[in-house]
PDB file of C-alpha atoms and ligand atoms in Angstrom:
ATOM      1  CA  UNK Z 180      17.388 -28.176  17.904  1.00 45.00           C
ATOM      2  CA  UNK Z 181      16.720 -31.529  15.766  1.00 45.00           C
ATOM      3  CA  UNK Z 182      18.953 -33.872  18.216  1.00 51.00           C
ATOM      4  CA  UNK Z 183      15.156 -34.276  19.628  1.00 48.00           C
ATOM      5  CA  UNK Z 184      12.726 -34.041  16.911  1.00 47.00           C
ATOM      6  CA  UNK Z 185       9.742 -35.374  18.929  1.00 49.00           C
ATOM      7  CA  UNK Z 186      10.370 -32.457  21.335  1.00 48.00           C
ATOM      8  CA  UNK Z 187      10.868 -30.182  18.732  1.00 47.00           C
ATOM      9  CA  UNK Z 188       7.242 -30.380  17.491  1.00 51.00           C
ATOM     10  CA  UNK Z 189       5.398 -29.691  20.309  1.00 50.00           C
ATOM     11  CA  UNK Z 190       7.604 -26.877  21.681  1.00 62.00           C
ATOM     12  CA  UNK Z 191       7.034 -23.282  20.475  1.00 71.00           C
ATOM     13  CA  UNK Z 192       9.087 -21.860  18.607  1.00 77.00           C
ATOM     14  CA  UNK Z 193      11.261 -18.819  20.208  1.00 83.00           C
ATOM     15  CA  UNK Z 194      13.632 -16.868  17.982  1.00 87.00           C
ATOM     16  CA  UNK Z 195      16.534 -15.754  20.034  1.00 87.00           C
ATOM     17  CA  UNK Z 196      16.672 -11.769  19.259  1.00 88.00           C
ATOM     18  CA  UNK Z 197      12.404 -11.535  19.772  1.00 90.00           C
ATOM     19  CA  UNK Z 198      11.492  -9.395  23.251  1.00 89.00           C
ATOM     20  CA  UNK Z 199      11.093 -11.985  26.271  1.00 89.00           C
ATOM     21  CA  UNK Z 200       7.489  -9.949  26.638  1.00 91.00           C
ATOM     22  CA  UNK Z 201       5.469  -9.101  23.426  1.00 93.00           C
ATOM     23  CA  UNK Z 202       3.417  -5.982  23.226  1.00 94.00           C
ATOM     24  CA  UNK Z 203       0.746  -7.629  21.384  1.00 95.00           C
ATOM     25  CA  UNK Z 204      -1.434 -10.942  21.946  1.00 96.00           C
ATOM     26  CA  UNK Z 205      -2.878 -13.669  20.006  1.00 97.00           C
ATOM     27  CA  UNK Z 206      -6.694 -13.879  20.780  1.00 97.00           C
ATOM     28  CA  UNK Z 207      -7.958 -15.685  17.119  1.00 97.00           C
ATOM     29  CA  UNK Z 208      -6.770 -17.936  15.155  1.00 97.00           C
ATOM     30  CA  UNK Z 209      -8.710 -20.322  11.910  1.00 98.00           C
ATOM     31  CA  UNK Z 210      -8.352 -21.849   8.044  1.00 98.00           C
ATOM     32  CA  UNK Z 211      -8.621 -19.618   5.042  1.00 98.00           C
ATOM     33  CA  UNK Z 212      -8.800 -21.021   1.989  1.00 98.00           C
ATOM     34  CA  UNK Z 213      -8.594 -18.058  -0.287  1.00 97.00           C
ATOM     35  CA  UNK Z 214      -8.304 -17.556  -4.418  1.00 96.00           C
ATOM     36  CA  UNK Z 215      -4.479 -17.260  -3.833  1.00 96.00           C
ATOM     37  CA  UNK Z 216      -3.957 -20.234  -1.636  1.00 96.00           C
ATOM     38  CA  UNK Z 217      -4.551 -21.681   1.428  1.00 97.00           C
ATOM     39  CA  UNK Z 218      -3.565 -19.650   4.486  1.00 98.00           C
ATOM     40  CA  UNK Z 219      -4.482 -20.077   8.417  1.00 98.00           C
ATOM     41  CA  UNK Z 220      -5.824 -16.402   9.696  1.00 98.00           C
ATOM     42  CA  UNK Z 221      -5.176 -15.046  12.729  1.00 98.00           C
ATOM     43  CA  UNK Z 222      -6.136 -11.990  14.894  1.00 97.00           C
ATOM     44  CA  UNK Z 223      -3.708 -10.305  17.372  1.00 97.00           C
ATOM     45  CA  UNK Z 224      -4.641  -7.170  20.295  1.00 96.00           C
ATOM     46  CA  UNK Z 225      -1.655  -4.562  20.799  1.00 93.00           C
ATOM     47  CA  UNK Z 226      -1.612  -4.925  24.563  1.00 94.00           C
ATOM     48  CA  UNK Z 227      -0.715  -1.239  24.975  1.00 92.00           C
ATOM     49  CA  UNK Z 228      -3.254   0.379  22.422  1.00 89.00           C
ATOM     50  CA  UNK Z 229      -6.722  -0.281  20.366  1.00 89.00           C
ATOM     51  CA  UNK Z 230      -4.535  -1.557  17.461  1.00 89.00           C
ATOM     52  CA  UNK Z 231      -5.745  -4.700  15.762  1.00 92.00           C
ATOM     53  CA  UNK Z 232      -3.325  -6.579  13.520  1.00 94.00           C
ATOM     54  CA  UNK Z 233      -4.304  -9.607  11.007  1.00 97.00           C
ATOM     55  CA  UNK Z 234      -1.940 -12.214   9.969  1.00 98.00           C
ATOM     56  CA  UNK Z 235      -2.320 -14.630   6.736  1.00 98.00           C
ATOM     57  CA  UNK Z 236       0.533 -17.425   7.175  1.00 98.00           C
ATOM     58  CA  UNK Z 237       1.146 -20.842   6.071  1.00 97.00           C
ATOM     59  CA  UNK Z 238       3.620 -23.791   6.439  1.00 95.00           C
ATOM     60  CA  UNK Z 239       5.998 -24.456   9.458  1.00 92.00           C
ATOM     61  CA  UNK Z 240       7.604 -21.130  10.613  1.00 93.00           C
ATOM     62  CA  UNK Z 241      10.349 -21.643  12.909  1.00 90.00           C
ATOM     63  CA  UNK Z 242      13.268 -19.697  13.539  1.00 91.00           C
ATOM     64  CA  UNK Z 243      15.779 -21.633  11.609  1.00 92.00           C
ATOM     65  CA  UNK Z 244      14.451 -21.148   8.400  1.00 94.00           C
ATOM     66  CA  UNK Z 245      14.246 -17.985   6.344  1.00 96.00           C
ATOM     67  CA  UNK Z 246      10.723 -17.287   5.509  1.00 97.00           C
ATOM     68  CA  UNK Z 247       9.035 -14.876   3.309  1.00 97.00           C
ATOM     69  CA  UNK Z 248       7.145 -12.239   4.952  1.00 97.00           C
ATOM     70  CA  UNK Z 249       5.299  -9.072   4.456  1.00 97.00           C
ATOM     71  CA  UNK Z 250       4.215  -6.460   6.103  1.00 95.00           C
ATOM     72  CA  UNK Z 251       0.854  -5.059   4.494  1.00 95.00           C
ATOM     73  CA  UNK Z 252      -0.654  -1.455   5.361  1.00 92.00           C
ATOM     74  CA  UNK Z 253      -4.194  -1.575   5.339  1.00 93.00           C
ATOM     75  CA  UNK Z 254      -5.330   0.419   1.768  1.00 94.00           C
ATOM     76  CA  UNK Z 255      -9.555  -0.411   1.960  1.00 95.00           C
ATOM     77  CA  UNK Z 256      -9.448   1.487  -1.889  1.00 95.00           C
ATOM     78  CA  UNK Z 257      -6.617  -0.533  -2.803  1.00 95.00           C
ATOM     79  CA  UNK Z 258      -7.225  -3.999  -1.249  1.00 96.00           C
ATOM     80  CA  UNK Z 259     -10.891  -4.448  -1.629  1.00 95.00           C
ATOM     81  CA  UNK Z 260     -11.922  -1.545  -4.595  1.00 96.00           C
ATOM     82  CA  UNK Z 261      -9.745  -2.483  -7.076  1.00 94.00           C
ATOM     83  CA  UNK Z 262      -8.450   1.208  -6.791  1.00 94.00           C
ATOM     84  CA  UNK Z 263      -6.217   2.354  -9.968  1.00 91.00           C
ATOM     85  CA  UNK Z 264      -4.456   4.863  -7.882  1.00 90.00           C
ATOM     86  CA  UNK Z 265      -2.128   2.794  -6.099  1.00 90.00           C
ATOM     87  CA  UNK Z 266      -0.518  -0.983  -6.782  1.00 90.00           C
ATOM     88  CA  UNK Z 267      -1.319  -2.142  -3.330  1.00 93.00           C
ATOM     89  CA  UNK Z 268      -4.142  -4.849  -4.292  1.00 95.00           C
ATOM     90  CA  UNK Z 269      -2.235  -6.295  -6.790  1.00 94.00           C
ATOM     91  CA  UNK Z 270       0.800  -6.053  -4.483  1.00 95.00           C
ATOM     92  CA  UNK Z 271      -1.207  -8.110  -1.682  1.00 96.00           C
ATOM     93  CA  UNK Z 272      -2.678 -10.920  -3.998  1.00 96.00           C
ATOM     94  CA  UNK Z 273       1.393 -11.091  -5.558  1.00 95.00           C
ATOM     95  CA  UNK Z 274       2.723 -11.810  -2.127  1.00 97.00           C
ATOM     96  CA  UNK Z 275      -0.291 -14.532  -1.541  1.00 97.00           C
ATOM     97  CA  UNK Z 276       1.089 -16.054  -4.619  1.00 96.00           C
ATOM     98  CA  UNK Z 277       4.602 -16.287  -3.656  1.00 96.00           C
ATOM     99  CA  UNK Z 278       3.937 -17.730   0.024  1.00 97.00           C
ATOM    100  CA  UNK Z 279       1.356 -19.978  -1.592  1.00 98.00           C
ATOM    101  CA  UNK Z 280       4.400 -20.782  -4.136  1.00 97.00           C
ATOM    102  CA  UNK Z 281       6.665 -21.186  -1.091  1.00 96.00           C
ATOM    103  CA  UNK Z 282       4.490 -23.299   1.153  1.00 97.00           C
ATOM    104  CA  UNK Z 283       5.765 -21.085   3.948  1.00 97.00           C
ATOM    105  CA  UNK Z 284       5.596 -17.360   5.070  1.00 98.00           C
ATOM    106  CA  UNK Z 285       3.531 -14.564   6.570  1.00 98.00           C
ATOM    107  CA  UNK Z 286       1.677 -11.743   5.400  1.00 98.00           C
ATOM    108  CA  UNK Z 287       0.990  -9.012   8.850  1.00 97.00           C
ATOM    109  CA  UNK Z 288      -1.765  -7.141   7.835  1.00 96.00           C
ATOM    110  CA  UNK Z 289      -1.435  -3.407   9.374  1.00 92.00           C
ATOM    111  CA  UNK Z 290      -4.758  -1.798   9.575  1.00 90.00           C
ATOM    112  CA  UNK Z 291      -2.794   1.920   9.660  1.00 84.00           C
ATOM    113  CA  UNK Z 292      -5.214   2.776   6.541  1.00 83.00           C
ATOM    114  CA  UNK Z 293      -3.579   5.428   4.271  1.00 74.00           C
ATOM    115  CA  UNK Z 294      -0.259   5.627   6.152  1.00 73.00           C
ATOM    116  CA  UNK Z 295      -1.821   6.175   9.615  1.00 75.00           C
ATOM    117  CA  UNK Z 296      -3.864   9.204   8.627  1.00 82.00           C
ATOM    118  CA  UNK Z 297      -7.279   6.866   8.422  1.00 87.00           C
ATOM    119  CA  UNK Z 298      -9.478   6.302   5.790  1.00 92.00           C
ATOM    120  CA  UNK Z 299     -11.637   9.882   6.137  1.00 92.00           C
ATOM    121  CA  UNK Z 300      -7.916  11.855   5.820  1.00 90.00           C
ATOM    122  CA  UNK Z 301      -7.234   9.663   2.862  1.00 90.00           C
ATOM    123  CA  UNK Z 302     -10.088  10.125   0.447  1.00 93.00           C
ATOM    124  CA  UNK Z 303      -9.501  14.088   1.887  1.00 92.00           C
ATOM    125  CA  UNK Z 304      -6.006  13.413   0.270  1.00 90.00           C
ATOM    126  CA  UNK Z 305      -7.134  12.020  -2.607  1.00 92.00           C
ATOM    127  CA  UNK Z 306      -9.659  15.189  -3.073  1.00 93.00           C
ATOM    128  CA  UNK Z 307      -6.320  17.410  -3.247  1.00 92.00           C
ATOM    129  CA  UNK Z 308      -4.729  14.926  -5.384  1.00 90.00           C
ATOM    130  CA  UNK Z 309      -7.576  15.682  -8.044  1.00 92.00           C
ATOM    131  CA  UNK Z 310      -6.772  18.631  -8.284  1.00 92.00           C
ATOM    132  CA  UNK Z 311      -3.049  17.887  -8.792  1.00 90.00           C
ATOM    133  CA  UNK Z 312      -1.048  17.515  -5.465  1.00 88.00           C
ATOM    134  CA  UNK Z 313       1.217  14.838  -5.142  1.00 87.00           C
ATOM    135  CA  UNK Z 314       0.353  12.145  -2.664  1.00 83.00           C
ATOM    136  CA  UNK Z 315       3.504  14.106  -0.253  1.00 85.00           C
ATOM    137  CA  UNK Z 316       1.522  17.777  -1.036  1.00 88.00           C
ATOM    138  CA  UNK Z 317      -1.767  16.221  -0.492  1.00 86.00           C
ATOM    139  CA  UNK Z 318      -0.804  15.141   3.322  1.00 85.00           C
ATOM    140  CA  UNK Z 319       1.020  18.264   4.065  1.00 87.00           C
ATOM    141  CA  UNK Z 320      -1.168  20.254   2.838  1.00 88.00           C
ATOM    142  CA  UNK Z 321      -4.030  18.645   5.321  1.00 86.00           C
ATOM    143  CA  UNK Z 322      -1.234  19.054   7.959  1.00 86.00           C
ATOM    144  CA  UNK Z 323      -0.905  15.389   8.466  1.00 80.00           C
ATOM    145  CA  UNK Z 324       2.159  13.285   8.282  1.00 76.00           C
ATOM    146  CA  UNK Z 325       3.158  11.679   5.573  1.00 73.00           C
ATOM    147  CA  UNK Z 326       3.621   8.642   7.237  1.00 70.00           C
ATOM    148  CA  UNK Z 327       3.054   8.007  10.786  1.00 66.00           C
ATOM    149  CA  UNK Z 328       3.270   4.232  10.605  1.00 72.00           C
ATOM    150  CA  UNK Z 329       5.102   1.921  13.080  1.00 77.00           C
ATOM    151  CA  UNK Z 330       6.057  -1.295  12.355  1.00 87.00           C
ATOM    152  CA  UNK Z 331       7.546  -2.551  15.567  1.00 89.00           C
ATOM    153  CA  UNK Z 332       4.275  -4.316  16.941  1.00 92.00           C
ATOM    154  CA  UNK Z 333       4.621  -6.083  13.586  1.00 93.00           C
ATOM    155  CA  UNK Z 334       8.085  -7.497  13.868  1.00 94.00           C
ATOM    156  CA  UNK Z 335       6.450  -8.622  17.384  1.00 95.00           C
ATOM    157  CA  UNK Z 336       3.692 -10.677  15.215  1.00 96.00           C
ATOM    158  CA  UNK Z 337       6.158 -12.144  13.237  1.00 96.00           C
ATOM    159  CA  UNK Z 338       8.199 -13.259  16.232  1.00 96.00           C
ATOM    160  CA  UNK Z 339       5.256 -14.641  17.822  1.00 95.00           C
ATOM    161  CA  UNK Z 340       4.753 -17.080  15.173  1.00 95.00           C
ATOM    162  CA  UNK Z 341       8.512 -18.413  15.587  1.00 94.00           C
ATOM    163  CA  UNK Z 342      10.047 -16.566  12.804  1.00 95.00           C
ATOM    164  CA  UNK Z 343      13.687 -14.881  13.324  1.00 94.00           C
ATOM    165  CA  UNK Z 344      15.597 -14.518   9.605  1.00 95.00           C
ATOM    166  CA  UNK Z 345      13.455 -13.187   7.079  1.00 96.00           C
ATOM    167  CA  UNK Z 346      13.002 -13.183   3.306  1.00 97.00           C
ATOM    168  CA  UNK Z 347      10.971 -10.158   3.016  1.00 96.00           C
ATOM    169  CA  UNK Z 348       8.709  -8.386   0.352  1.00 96.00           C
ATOM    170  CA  UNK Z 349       9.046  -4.971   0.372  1.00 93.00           C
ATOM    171  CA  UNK Z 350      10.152  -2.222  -1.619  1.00 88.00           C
ATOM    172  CA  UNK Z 351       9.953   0.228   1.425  1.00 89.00           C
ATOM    173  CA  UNK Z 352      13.093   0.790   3.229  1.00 89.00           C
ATOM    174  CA  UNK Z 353      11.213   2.076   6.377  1.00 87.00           C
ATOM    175  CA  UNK Z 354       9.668  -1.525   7.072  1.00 89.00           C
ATOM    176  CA  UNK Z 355      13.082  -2.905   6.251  1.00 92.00           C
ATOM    177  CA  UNK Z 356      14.984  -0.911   8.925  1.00 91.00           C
ATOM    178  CA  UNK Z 357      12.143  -1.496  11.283  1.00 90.00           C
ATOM    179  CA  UNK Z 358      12.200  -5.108  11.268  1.00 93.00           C
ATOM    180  CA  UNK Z 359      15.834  -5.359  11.133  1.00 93.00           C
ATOM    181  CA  UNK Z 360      15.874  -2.822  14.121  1.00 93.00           C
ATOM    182  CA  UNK Z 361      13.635  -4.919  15.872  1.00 93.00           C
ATOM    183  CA  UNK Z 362      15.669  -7.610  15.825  1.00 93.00           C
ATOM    184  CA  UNK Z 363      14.396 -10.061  12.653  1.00 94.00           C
ATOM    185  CA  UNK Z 364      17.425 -10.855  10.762  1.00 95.00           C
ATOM    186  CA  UNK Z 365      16.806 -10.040   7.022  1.00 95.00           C
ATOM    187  CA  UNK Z 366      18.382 -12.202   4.684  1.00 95.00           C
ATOM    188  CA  UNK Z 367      16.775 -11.160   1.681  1.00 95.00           C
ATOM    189  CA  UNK Z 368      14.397  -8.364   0.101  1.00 94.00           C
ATOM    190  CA  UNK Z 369      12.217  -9.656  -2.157  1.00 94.00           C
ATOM    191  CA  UNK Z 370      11.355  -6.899  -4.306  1.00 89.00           C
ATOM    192  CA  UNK Z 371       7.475  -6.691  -5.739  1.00 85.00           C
ATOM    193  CA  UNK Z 372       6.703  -5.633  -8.911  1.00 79.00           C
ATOM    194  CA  UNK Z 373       3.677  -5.567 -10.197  1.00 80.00           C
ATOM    195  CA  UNK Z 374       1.845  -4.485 -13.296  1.00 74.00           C
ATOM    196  CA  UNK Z 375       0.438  -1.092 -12.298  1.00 67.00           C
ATOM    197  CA  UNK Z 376      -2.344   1.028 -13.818  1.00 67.00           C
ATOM    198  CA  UNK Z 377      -2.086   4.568 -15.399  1.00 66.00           C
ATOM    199  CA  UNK Z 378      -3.629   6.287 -12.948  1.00 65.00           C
ATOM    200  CA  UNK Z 379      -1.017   5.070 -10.089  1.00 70.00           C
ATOM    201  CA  UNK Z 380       1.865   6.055 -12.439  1.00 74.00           C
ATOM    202  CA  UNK Z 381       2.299   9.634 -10.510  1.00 73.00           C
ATOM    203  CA  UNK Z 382       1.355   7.753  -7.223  1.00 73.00           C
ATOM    204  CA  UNK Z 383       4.818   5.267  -7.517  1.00 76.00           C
ATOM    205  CA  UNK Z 384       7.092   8.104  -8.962  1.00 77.00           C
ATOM    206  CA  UNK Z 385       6.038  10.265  -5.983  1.00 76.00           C
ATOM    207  CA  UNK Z 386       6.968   6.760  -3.458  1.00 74.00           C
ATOM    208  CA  UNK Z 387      10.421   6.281  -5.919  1.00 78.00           C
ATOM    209  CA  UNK Z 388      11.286   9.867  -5.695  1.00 79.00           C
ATOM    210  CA  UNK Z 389      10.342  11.016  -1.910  1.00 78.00           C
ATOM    211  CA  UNK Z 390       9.630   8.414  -0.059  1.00 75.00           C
ATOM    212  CA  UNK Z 391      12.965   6.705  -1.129  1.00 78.00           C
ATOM    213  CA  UNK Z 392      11.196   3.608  -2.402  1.00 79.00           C
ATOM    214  CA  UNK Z 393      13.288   1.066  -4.279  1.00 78.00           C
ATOM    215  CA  UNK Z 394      11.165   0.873  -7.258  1.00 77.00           C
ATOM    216  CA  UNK Z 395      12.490   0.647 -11.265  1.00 73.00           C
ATOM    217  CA  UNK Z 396       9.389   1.626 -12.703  1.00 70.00           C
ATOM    218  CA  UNK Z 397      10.839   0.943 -15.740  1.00 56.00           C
ATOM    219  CA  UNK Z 398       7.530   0.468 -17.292  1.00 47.00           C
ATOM    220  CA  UNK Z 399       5.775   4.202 -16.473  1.00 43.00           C
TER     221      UNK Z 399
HETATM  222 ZN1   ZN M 418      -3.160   1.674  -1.854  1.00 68.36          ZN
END
């Protein structure tokens, strides 16, 4: 690449380690301006199941140049509420910020609401949890995994947009190995903290202490 820059700009991207067939297709694509930047939006179809995935991105993504990128689990109470139980609103708008920052990156947005167990399970959870369970007790207690998320149609996304070595925002380990097991080279975690509310306090212990999240929490 770059002996032939005219070429380069009108050819696709392909990063070397991404499937030669993708599992999932682009079938949207438009502008989003939004309060924490600018951002093109686009819709993808798993081509081997009903599962819908969203991506935010800006800049040139090619595979050449490491990128931030995060993978974002659908959290409706989080996201769009304003929930106090959890940091992942304030987690979402942080990593807007940063690729806005950037001027390059990726945000995949997975709708697996609640950690795959859907939104009904989750405010189900959430009963237990108000009556004291732990966000682990909660799910086994409604005999439902704790999480039954998979991320590998997600490291497909990010390949499909020309991205191959990533920078990426995370403090879950799971969507680290994922990516990295799909192939995306990871040349960086960029961890996320942000300020959390009292009410999420037991919430991110729980994700530090058995979910093996790589939290400091130093201010709970
Ligand atoms: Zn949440």
């Amino acid at each position: 690449m770059g002996c032939n820059a005219n070429k380069v700009l009108v050819e696709k991207y392909v990063c070397p380690n991404s499937p030669s067939t993708l599992s999932i297709e682009r079938v949207a694509e438009a502008y989003l301006p939004t309060e924490w930047g600018d951002f093109h939006i686009a819709g993808y179809r798993s081509l081997t199941s009903t599962e819908e995935f969203v991506v935010l991105y800006k800049g040139e993504l090619r595979p050449d140049v490491p990128s931030l990128v995060r993978i974002h689990s659908q959290c409706l109470t989080g996201d769009a509420f304003g929930s106090m139980k959890c940091d992942c609103g304030p987690q979402l708008h942080r990593t807007m910020e940063m690729i806005e920052e950037e001027g390059r990156g990726a945000v995949v947005y997975q709708q697996q609401e609640g950690r795959g167990i859907g939104i009904i399970n989750k405010i189900r959870a959430y009963a237990l949890q108000d009556q004291g369970a732990d966000t682990v007790e909660a799910n086994e207690r409604l005999d439902l995994p704790v999480d039954s998320r998979d991320y590998r149609q997600c490291a497909e996304v990010l390949f499909d947009l020309g991205l191959c070595k990533v920078k990426v925002i995370s403090n879950n380990p799971g969507k680290l190995k994922a990516l990295e097991e799909a192939g995306m080279e990871i040349v960086e975690r960029v961890s996320l903290e942000v300020e959390s509310f009292a009410p999420a306090a037991r919430y991110l212990r729980t994700k530090k202490e058995k979910m093996g999240h790589l939290l400091e929490l130093n201010s709970l």
